Short mmCIF file of C-alpha atoms in Angstrom, two decimals:
data_model
loop_
_atom_site.label_atom_id
_atom_site.label_comp_id
_atom_site.label_asym_id
_atom_site.label_seq_id
_atom_site.Cartn_x
_atom_site.Cartn_y
_atom_site.Cartn_z
CA MET A 1 6.99 4.77 -8.07
CA ASN A 2 4.73 4.66 -5.03
CA SER A 3 4.18 1.53 -3.00
CA LYS A 4 2.91 3.12 0.24
CA ALA A 5 -0.72 2.33 -0.62
CA GLN A 6 0.17 -1.37 -0.51
CA SER A 7 1.30 -3.51 2.38
CA TYR A 8 4.72 -5.06 2.13
CA PRO A 9 4.85 -8.87 2.02
CA LYS A 10 5.28 -10.55 5.38
CA GLU A 11 8.16 -12.62 4.05
CA VAL A 12 10.41 -12.92 1.05
CA VAL A 13 12.73 -15.62 -0.22
CA ASP A 14 15.81 -14.37 -2.04
CA PRO A 15 16.63 -17.08 -4.60
CA HIS A 16 19.74 -15.43 -6.00
CA HIS A 17 22.74 -13.87 -4.25
CA HIS A 18 26.51 -14.39 -4.04
CA PHE A 19 29.31 -14.51 -1.48
CA ILE A 20 32.77 -13.70 -2.77
CA ASP A 21 36.31 -13.44 -1.39
CA THR A 22 38.85 -13.39 -4.18
CA ILE A 23 41.45 -12.10 -1.73
CA ASN A 24 41.57 -15.26 0.36
CA ASN A 25 40.03 -18.02 -1.75
CA PRO A 26 42.38 -19.82 -4.16
CA PHE A 27 39.36 -21.47 -5.83
CA GLN A 28 38.22 -18.03 -7.04
CA SER A 29 41.28 -17.37 -9.20
CA PHE A 30 39.26 -17.02 -12.41
CA LEU A 31 36.87 -14.57 -10.79
CA LYS A 32 39.85 -12.63 -9.44
CA SER A 33 41.31 -12.44 -12.94
CA ILE A 34 38.24 -10.59 -14.21
CA ALA A 35 36.97 -8.79 -11.08
CA GLY A 36 40.13 -8.14 -9.07
CA GLU A 37 40.27 -8.30 -5.29
CA VAL A 38 36.72 -8.23 -4.00
CA SER A 39 35.01 -9.54 -0.89
CA TYR A 40 31.33 -9.86 -0.01
CA LEU A 41 30.46 -12.03 2.99
CA PRO A 42 27.35 -13.05 4.96
CA GLU A 43 27.73 -10.25 7.48
CA GLN A 44 27.49 -7.72 4.66
CA TYR A 45 24.42 -9.41 3.19
CA ILE A 46 22.75 -9.31 6.59
CA GLN A 47 23.56 -5.61 6.86
CA ASP A 48 22.51 -4.78 3.29
CA VAL A 49 19.42 -6.95 2.85
CA ILE A 50 18.16 -8.87 5.87
CA GLU A 51 18.32 -6.11 8.49
CA PRO A 52 16.80 -3.30 6.34
CA LEU A 53 13.91 -5.54 5.31
CA SER A 54 13.41 -6.69 8.89
CA LYS A 55 13.13 -3.08 10.07
CA ILE A 56 10.07 -2.57 7.87
CA GLY A 57 8.50 -5.86 8.96
CA VAL A 58 9.60 -8.08 6.08
CA LYS A 59 11.20 -11.38 7.06
CA VAL A 60 13.79 -13.01 4.81
CA ALA A 61 12.54 -16.57 5.19
CA GLY A 62 15.51 -18.03 3.35
CA THR A 63 17.94 -17.56 0.49
CA VAL A 64 19.57 -19.51 -2.31
CA HIS A 65 23.29 -18.97 -2.79
CA VAL A 66 24.15 -19.02 -6.50
CA GLU A 67 27.61 -19.82 -7.83
CA ALA A 68 29.98 -16.98 -8.73
CA MET A 69 32.29 -18.56 -11.32
CA PRO A 70 34.49 -20.56 -8.94
CA ASP A 71 37.29 -22.76 -10.22
CA CYS A 72 35.67 -25.62 -8.28
CA GLY A 73 31.97 -25.75 -7.49
CA ALA A 74 32.37 -28.17 -4.58
CA ASN A 75 34.95 -25.91 -2.93
CA GLU A 76 32.67 -22.90 -3.21
CA VAL A 77 29.74 -24.75 -1.60
CA SER A 78 31.99 -26.05 1.20
CA TRP A 79 33.32 -22.54 1.82
CA VAL A 80 29.84 -21.02 2.09
CA GLU A 81 28.78 -23.84 4.42
CA THR A 82 31.74 -22.97 6.65
CA LEU A 83 30.86 -19.27 6.55
CA MET A 84 27.28 -19.93 7.49
CA SER A 85 28.22 -22.16 10.42
CA SER A 86 30.08 -19.23 11.98
CA THR A 87 27.51 -16.55 11.14
CA GLU A 88 25.10 -15.20 13.73
CA GLN A 89 22.09 -15.82 11.49
CA SER A 90 23.50 -19.06 10.17
CA SER A 91 20.25 -20.55 8.95
CA PHE A 92 19.29 -18.16 6.17
CA VAL A 93 21.02 -19.95 3.24
CA LYS A 94 18.60 -22.80 2.58
CA ALA A 95 19.93 -24.07 -0.75
CA TYR A 96 22.70 -23.85 -3.34
CA VAL A 97 22.86 -23.45 -7.07
CA ALA A 98 26.38 -24.71 -7.60
CA SER A 99 28.89 -24.46 -10.42
CA CYS A 100 29.74 -27.35 -12.72
CA ASP A 101 31.08 -27.35 -16.25
CA LEU A 102 28.67 -29.76 -17.89
CA THR A 103 31.00 -30.39 -20.84
CA LEU A 104 33.66 -32.12 -18.73
CA ASP A 105 34.48 -35.72 -19.59
CA ASN A 106 34.15 -36.58 -15.88
CA VAL A 107 31.06 -34.42 -15.36
CA GLU A 108 29.18 -37.07 -13.39
CA GLU A 109 31.96 -37.33 -10.85
CA GLU A 110 32.09 -33.55 -10.57
CA LEU A 111 28.35 -33.43 -9.92
CA LYS A 112 28.75 -36.01 -7.17
CA LYS A 113 31.48 -33.90 -5.55
CA VAL A 114 29.27 -30.84 -5.57
CA ILE A 115 26.38 -32.75 -4.01
CA ARG A 116 28.64 -34.22 -1.32
CA ALA A 117 29.66 -30.70 -0.28
CA ALA A 118 26.13 -30.10 1.05
CA PRO A 119 23.95 -33.16 0.39
CA SER A 120 20.73 -31.71 1.77
CA LYS A 121 21.09 -28.26 0.19
CA VAL A 122 22.44 -28.51 -3.37
CA ARG A 123 19.36 -27.99 -5.52
CA GLY A 124 20.72 -26.96 -8.87
CA ILE A 125 23.58 -26.13 -11.21
CA ARG A 126 24.51 -23.00 -13.11
CA TRP A 127 27.16 -22.42 -15.73
CA ILE A 128 27.02 -18.93 -17.23
CA LEU A 129 26.30 -19.21 -20.96
CA ASP A 130 25.84 -15.65 -22.33
CA CYS A 131 27.62 -15.92 -25.68
CA VAL A 132 27.17 -14.10 -28.98
CA GLY A 133 30.81 -14.54 -30.01
CA LYS A 134 34.12 -13.98 -28.29
CA TYR A 135 34.18 -11.67 -25.27
CA GLN A 136 34.74 -8.03 -26.26
CA GLN A 137 35.15 -6.22 -22.93
CA GLY A 138 31.42 -5.74 -22.42
CA LYS A 139 30.67 -4.33 -25.87
CA THR A 140 28.32 -7.24 -26.62
CA ALA A 141 26.10 -9.58 -24.62
CA THR A 142 28.92 -12.13 -24.27
CA HIS A 143 29.76 -12.58 -20.58
CA PRO A 144 33.39 -12.69 -19.39
CA ALA A 145 32.62 -16.11 -17.89
CA THR A 146 32.82 -17.52 -21.40
CA LEU A 147 36.55 -16.76 -21.41
CA ARG A 148 36.73 -20.13 -19.65
CA HIS A 149 35.87 -21.75 -22.99
CA ASP A 150 37.06 -19.08 -25.42
CA GLY A 151 33.68 -17.83 -26.55
CA MET A 152 32.16 -21.22 -27.38
CA ASP A 153 28.36 -21.28 -27.19
CA TYR A 154 27.75 -24.22 -24.88
CA LEU A 155 24.06 -24.32 -25.75
CA LYS A 156 25.12 -25.70 -29.14
CA SER A 157 27.53 -28.27 -27.67
CA PRO A 158 26.64 -31.99 -27.66
CA LYS A 159 28.95 -32.43 -24.66
CA PHE A 160 27.00 -29.79 -22.74
CA GLU A 161 23.74 -31.57 -23.54
CA ARG A 162 25.22 -34.85 -22.34
CA GLY A 163 26.03 -33.22 -18.99
CA LEU A 164 22.68 -31.46 -18.84
CA ALA A 165 20.87 -34.77 -19.19
CA LEU A 166 22.56 -35.99 -16.00
CA LEU A 167 20.88 -33.30 -13.89
CA GLU A 168 17.57 -35.17 -13.97
CA LYS A 169 19.31 -38.27 -12.63
CA TYR A 170 20.52 -36.34 -9.57
CA ASP A 171 17.30 -34.34 -9.11
CA LEU A 172 19.02 -31.04 -9.88
CA SER A 173 17.59 -28.00 -11.63
CA PHE A 174 19.44 -25.71 -14.01
CA ASP A 175 19.76 -21.94 -13.75
CA LEU A 176 19.94 -20.61 -17.29
CA GLN A 177 21.83 -17.37 -17.81
CA CYS A 178 22.22 -16.55 -21.49
CA ALA A 179 21.63 -13.83 -24.07
CA PRO A 180 18.12 -13.41 -25.57
CA ILE A 181 19.24 -14.57 -29.03
CA GLN A 182 20.36 -17.85 -27.46
CA LEU A 183 16.84 -18.38 -26.11
CA VAL A 184 15.58 -18.11 -29.69
CA VAL A 185 18.28 -20.08 -31.50
CA SER A 186 19.18 -22.83 -29.05
CA ALA A 187 17.67 -22.90 -25.58
CA ALA A 188 14.01 -23.46 -26.37
CA THR A 189 14.80 -26.44 -28.59
CA LEU A 190 17.31 -27.92 -26.16
CA PHE A 191 15.22 -27.69 -23.00
CA ALA A 192 12.11 -28.98 -24.76
CA LYS A 193 13.94 -32.32 -24.91
CA TYR A 194 14.04 -32.52 -21.10
CA PRO A 195 10.51 -31.84 -19.82
CA SER A 196 11.29 -33.24 -16.37
CA LEU A 197 14.26 -30.91 -15.86
CA LYS A 198 13.34 -27.74 -14.00
CA VAL A 199 14.95 -24.68 -15.56
CA CYS A 200 15.03 -21.12 -14.25
CA ILE A 201 15.93 -18.25 -16.57
CA ASP A 202 18.07 -15.78 -14.66
CA HIS A 203 17.72 -12.00 -14.68
CA LEU A 204 14.54 -11.54 -16.73
CA GLY A 205 16.16 -13.24 -19.72
CA LYS A 206 18.78 -10.46 -19.93
CA PRO A 207 17.46 -7.99 -22.52
CA ARG A 208 20.44 -5.67 -22.90
CA ARG A 209 20.49 -1.88 -22.47
CA LEU A 210 17.11 -1.34 -24.08
CA LEU A 211 17.36 2.44 -23.79
CA GLY A 212 21.10 2.60 -24.33
CA ASP A 213 23.66 3.54 -21.71
CA ASP A 214 22.70 5.21 -18.44
CA LEU A 215 24.86 8.25 -19.21
CA GLN A 216 25.93 9.93 -22.43
CA ASP A 217 29.63 10.33 -23.23
CA ASP A 218 29.61 13.78 -21.60
CA GLY A 219 28.26 12.39 -18.33
CA VAL A 220 24.74 13.73 -18.80
CA ILE A 221 21.82 11.39 -18.14
CA ASN A 222 20.60 9.68 -21.29
CA LEU A 223 16.98 10.83 -21.71
CA ASN A 224 16.10 8.38 -24.48
CA THR A 225 12.70 6.77 -23.85
CA LYS A 226 12.39 4.69 -27.03
CA PRO A 227 13.53 1.10 -26.52
CA ASP A 228 15.67 -0.83 -28.98
CA GLU A 229 12.87 -2.63 -30.83
CA LEU A 230 15.21 -5.20 -32.41
CA GLU A 231 16.64 -6.28 -29.04
CA LEU A 232 13.19 -6.18 -27.48
CA GLY A 233 11.73 -8.30 -30.27
CA ILE A 234 14.44 -10.95 -29.93
CA TRP A 235 13.94 -11.06 -26.15
CA ARG A 236 10.18 -11.33 -26.55
CA LYS A 237 10.44 -14.16 -29.10
CA GLY A 238 12.87 -16.12 -26.91
CA MET A 239 10.88 -15.66 -23.73
CA LYS A 240 7.64 -16.73 -25.42
CA ALA A 241 9.33 -19.87 -26.71
CA MET A 242 10.64 -20.67 -23.25
CA ALA A 243 7.33 -19.85 -21.55
CA ALA A 244 5.69 -22.50 -23.73
CA LEU A 245 7.72 -25.10 -21.81
CA PRO A 246 5.97 -25.80 -18.47
CA ASN A 247 9.24 -26.78 -16.80
CA VAL A 248 10.77 -23.31 -17.30
CA TYR A 249 10.61 -20.52 -14.70
CA VAL A 250 12.10 -17.01 -14.57
CA LYS A 251 13.76 -14.71 -12.03
CA ILE A 252 12.81 -11.05 -11.96
CA SER A 253 16.23 -9.72 -11.06
CA MET A 254 19.25 -7.64 -12.14
CA LEU A 255 16.88 -5.10 -13.65
CA GLY A 256 19.62 -2.56 -14.34
CA TYR A 257 21.10 -4.78 -17.02
CA ALA A 258 17.95 -4.29 -19.10
CA ILE A 259 17.65 -0.59 -18.26
CA PRO A 260 20.85 0.81 -16.71
CA GLY A 261 20.18 3.50 -14.13
CA TRP A 262 16.44 2.83 -13.96
CA ILE A 263 16.44 4.39 -10.52
CA ARG A 264 17.01 7.85 -12.04
CA THR A 265 13.78 8.46 -13.99
CA GLN A 266 10.09 7.55 -13.91
CA GLU A 267 10.14 6.86 -17.64
CA ARG A 268 12.75 4.16 -17.21
CA GLN A 269 10.80 2.66 -14.32
CA ALA A 270 7.60 2.59 -16.36
CA LEU A 271 9.32 0.70 -19.19
CA LEU A 272 10.82 -1.74 -16.73
CA LYS A 273 7.39 -2.33 -15.22
CA SER A 274 5.98 -3.12 -18.66
CA LEU A 275 8.73 -5.70 -19.23
CA VAL A 276 8.10 -7.37 -15.88
CA LEU A 277 4.33 -7.46 -16.39
CA GLU A 278 4.82 -8.91 -19.87
CA THR A 279 7.08 -11.59 -18.40
CA ILE A 280 4.52 -12.47 -15.73
CA GLU A 281 1.79 -12.62 -18.38
CA MET A 282 3.91 -15.08 -20.38
CA PHE A 283 4.94 -17.34 -17.50
CA GLY A 284 2.27 -16.76 -14.85
CA VAL A 285 2.90 -15.93 -11.19
CA ASN A 286 3.53 -19.58 -10.35
CA ARG A 287 6.64 -19.60 -12.57
CA CYS A 288 8.02 -16.15 -11.68
CA MET A 289 10.10 -15.19 -8.65
CA VAL A 290 11.77 -11.97 -7.58
CA ALA A 291 15.42 -11.96 -6.52
CA TRP A 292 17.81 -9.40 -5.05
CA ASN A 293 21.03 -10.75 -6.67
CA TRP A 294 23.00 -8.99 -3.93
CA HIS A 295 26.79 -8.88 -3.97
CA VAL A 296 29.40 -6.11 -3.73
CA ASN A 297 26.90 -3.19 -3.74
CA GLY A 298 23.56 -2.06 -5.12
CA ALA A 299 24.90 -0.85 -8.46
CA VAL A 300 26.78 -4.08 -9.23
CA SER A 301 23.89 -6.22 -8.01
CA ASP A 302 21.42 -4.30 -10.15
CA GLY A 303 23.30 -3.87 -13.41
CA ASP A 304 26.46 -5.98 -13.41
CA GLY A 305 28.55 -2.91 -14.24
CA ALA A 306 26.05 -1.26 -16.60
CA SER A 307 25.65 1.78 -14.34
CA GLU A 308 27.33 3.39 -11.35
CA VAL A 309 24.00 3.81 -9.56
CA GLY A 310 21.61 1.24 -8.20
CA PRO A 311 18.96 0.69 -5.56
CA ASP A 312 19.36 -0.40 -1.98
CA ALA A 313 17.31 -3.35 -0.74
CA ILE A 314 14.33 -1.18 0.21
CA ASP A 315 14.40 0.69 -3.10
CA LEU A 316 14.27 -2.64 -4.89
CA LEU A 317 11.40 -3.88 -2.74
CA ASN A 318 9.50 -0.68 -3.49
CA MET A 319 10.13 -1.21 -7.20
CA PHE A 320 8.71 -4.71 -6.97
CA MET A 321 5.66 -3.33 -5.17
CA TYR A 322 5.24 -0.81 -7.99
CA PHE A 323 5.36 -3.64 -10.51
CA PHE A 324 2.74 -5.63 -8.62
CA GLU A 325 0.19 -2.86 -8.02
CA GLY A 326 -3.27 -4.38 -8.26
CA PHE A 327 -2.06 -7.97 -7.78
CA THR A 328 -3.86 -10.00 -5.15
CA GLU A 329 -2.10 -10.64 -1.86
CA LYS A 330 -1.90 -14.32 -2.82
CA ASP A 331 -0.18 -13.58 -6.13
CA GLN A 332 2.25 -11.17 -4.50
CA ALA A 333 3.12 -13.80 -1.90
CA GLN A 334 3.79 -16.27 -4.71
CA LEU A 335 6.12 -13.86 -6.50
CA PHE A 336 8.00 -12.86 -3.34
CA ALA A 337 8.38 -16.31 -1.82
CA GLY A 338 6.10 -19.08 -3.04
CA THR A 339 7.60 -19.74 -6.46
CA ALA A 340 11.16 -19.77 -5.10
CA LYS A 341 10.12 -22.21 -2.38
CA ASP A 342 8.46 -24.46 -4.94
CA PHE A 343 11.27 -24.36 -7.50
CA TYR A 344 14.14 -24.90 -5.06
CA ARG A 345 12.15 -27.23 -2.78
CA LEU A 346 12.67 -25.14 0.33
CA GLY A 347 9.78 -26.63 2.27
#
C-alpha cells in the first residue's frame, strides 16, 4: 500500500461517525446493555481524526453524526447538539442521521420529534436491520441491535414499510445497514417502490469475514487468501440489484468487517481493494462516498469487534488512496467529499 506518489485530497467529508456516553446518558441504556460503559466524545474525534488529517494538509470540511442505537433518537440528537455547542470546533457536525423505529404505531410523531431536535440538520434516519435470524453472540451476520425486536427482519415487515414511506414526506433519506442476503431477498424489491427516497447502504454492504477470522484459534495470523465465494456471490448479487436503483448510494467504510485485520497483510489489502473497485464500478463515483466510522478506537471503528487491530485515521486515508490509484483528481474529490455533500445536502 503506497499512496506517496499521489497527493492527498484538500478536503474530506466524514459522513459516518458516532458519539457515545453510556456512563452518563440514560437514553443509551440499550447500548449500555450490549456494549457496557463506553464514552467517545467530540474532543476525542478531533484528536483522532480532525487533527491528524489537518497536520498533513487535509481539511475535514464537515461530518455527519449517525445514530448509535439510542433509546430515543430525538434525545440523542439534542445531546450531540449540546456537545457541539460547547466544543472548540463546534461547527464540524453538519448533519444527523437519527434513530427512529419505523414500525412504531406513532412513527410520524416520533419523526417530528427527531426533526425538532435539530430542524436544519436532520437529514436522514437509520435503524440497524442486519438480521439472518435471532442474534447468536456474533456467530452470524445478525446484529445485536435486532435484540430490540427479537430477531425480526424489519425489511419484511409491512409496518416498517409504512414508516419508510413517510421519510419522503419529511425529505429524509435512509441509511441502510443490513446483511448481504437481505439485499438480495428484500431490500432491492422494497426500495424499488420508493424511487424518490434516497438510500445509502452502510459499510460496503457488509460482506462478512470473507477470508475468515483475523487470527486462528492459536493466536497465529490467518494466512488464508481465498475468499468465501458463497458469501461473496451473495454480496455481489445484492449490490448489483441495489446499484440498479438510481436512488441508492453506498458508503465505503468499516472495511475490517469484510476482511478483519486487513492492516496486517498486503494480500488482504489487495482483496479489499478489489471489492471497493467493484463497488465503485457498480455504483459509479457519484454514488459512492468514503467514511471513517470513528468511535471508541481504530479497531472498533474498522471492524465492529471482528479484530483487535485497526488503522488510525492516516492509515485509513492511505488505504483509500491505494484504492483510488489512477483515479482523476475530480473523481477522488467526489469520493472523499462530493458525494457525501450531495447525498446529505451539506451545501
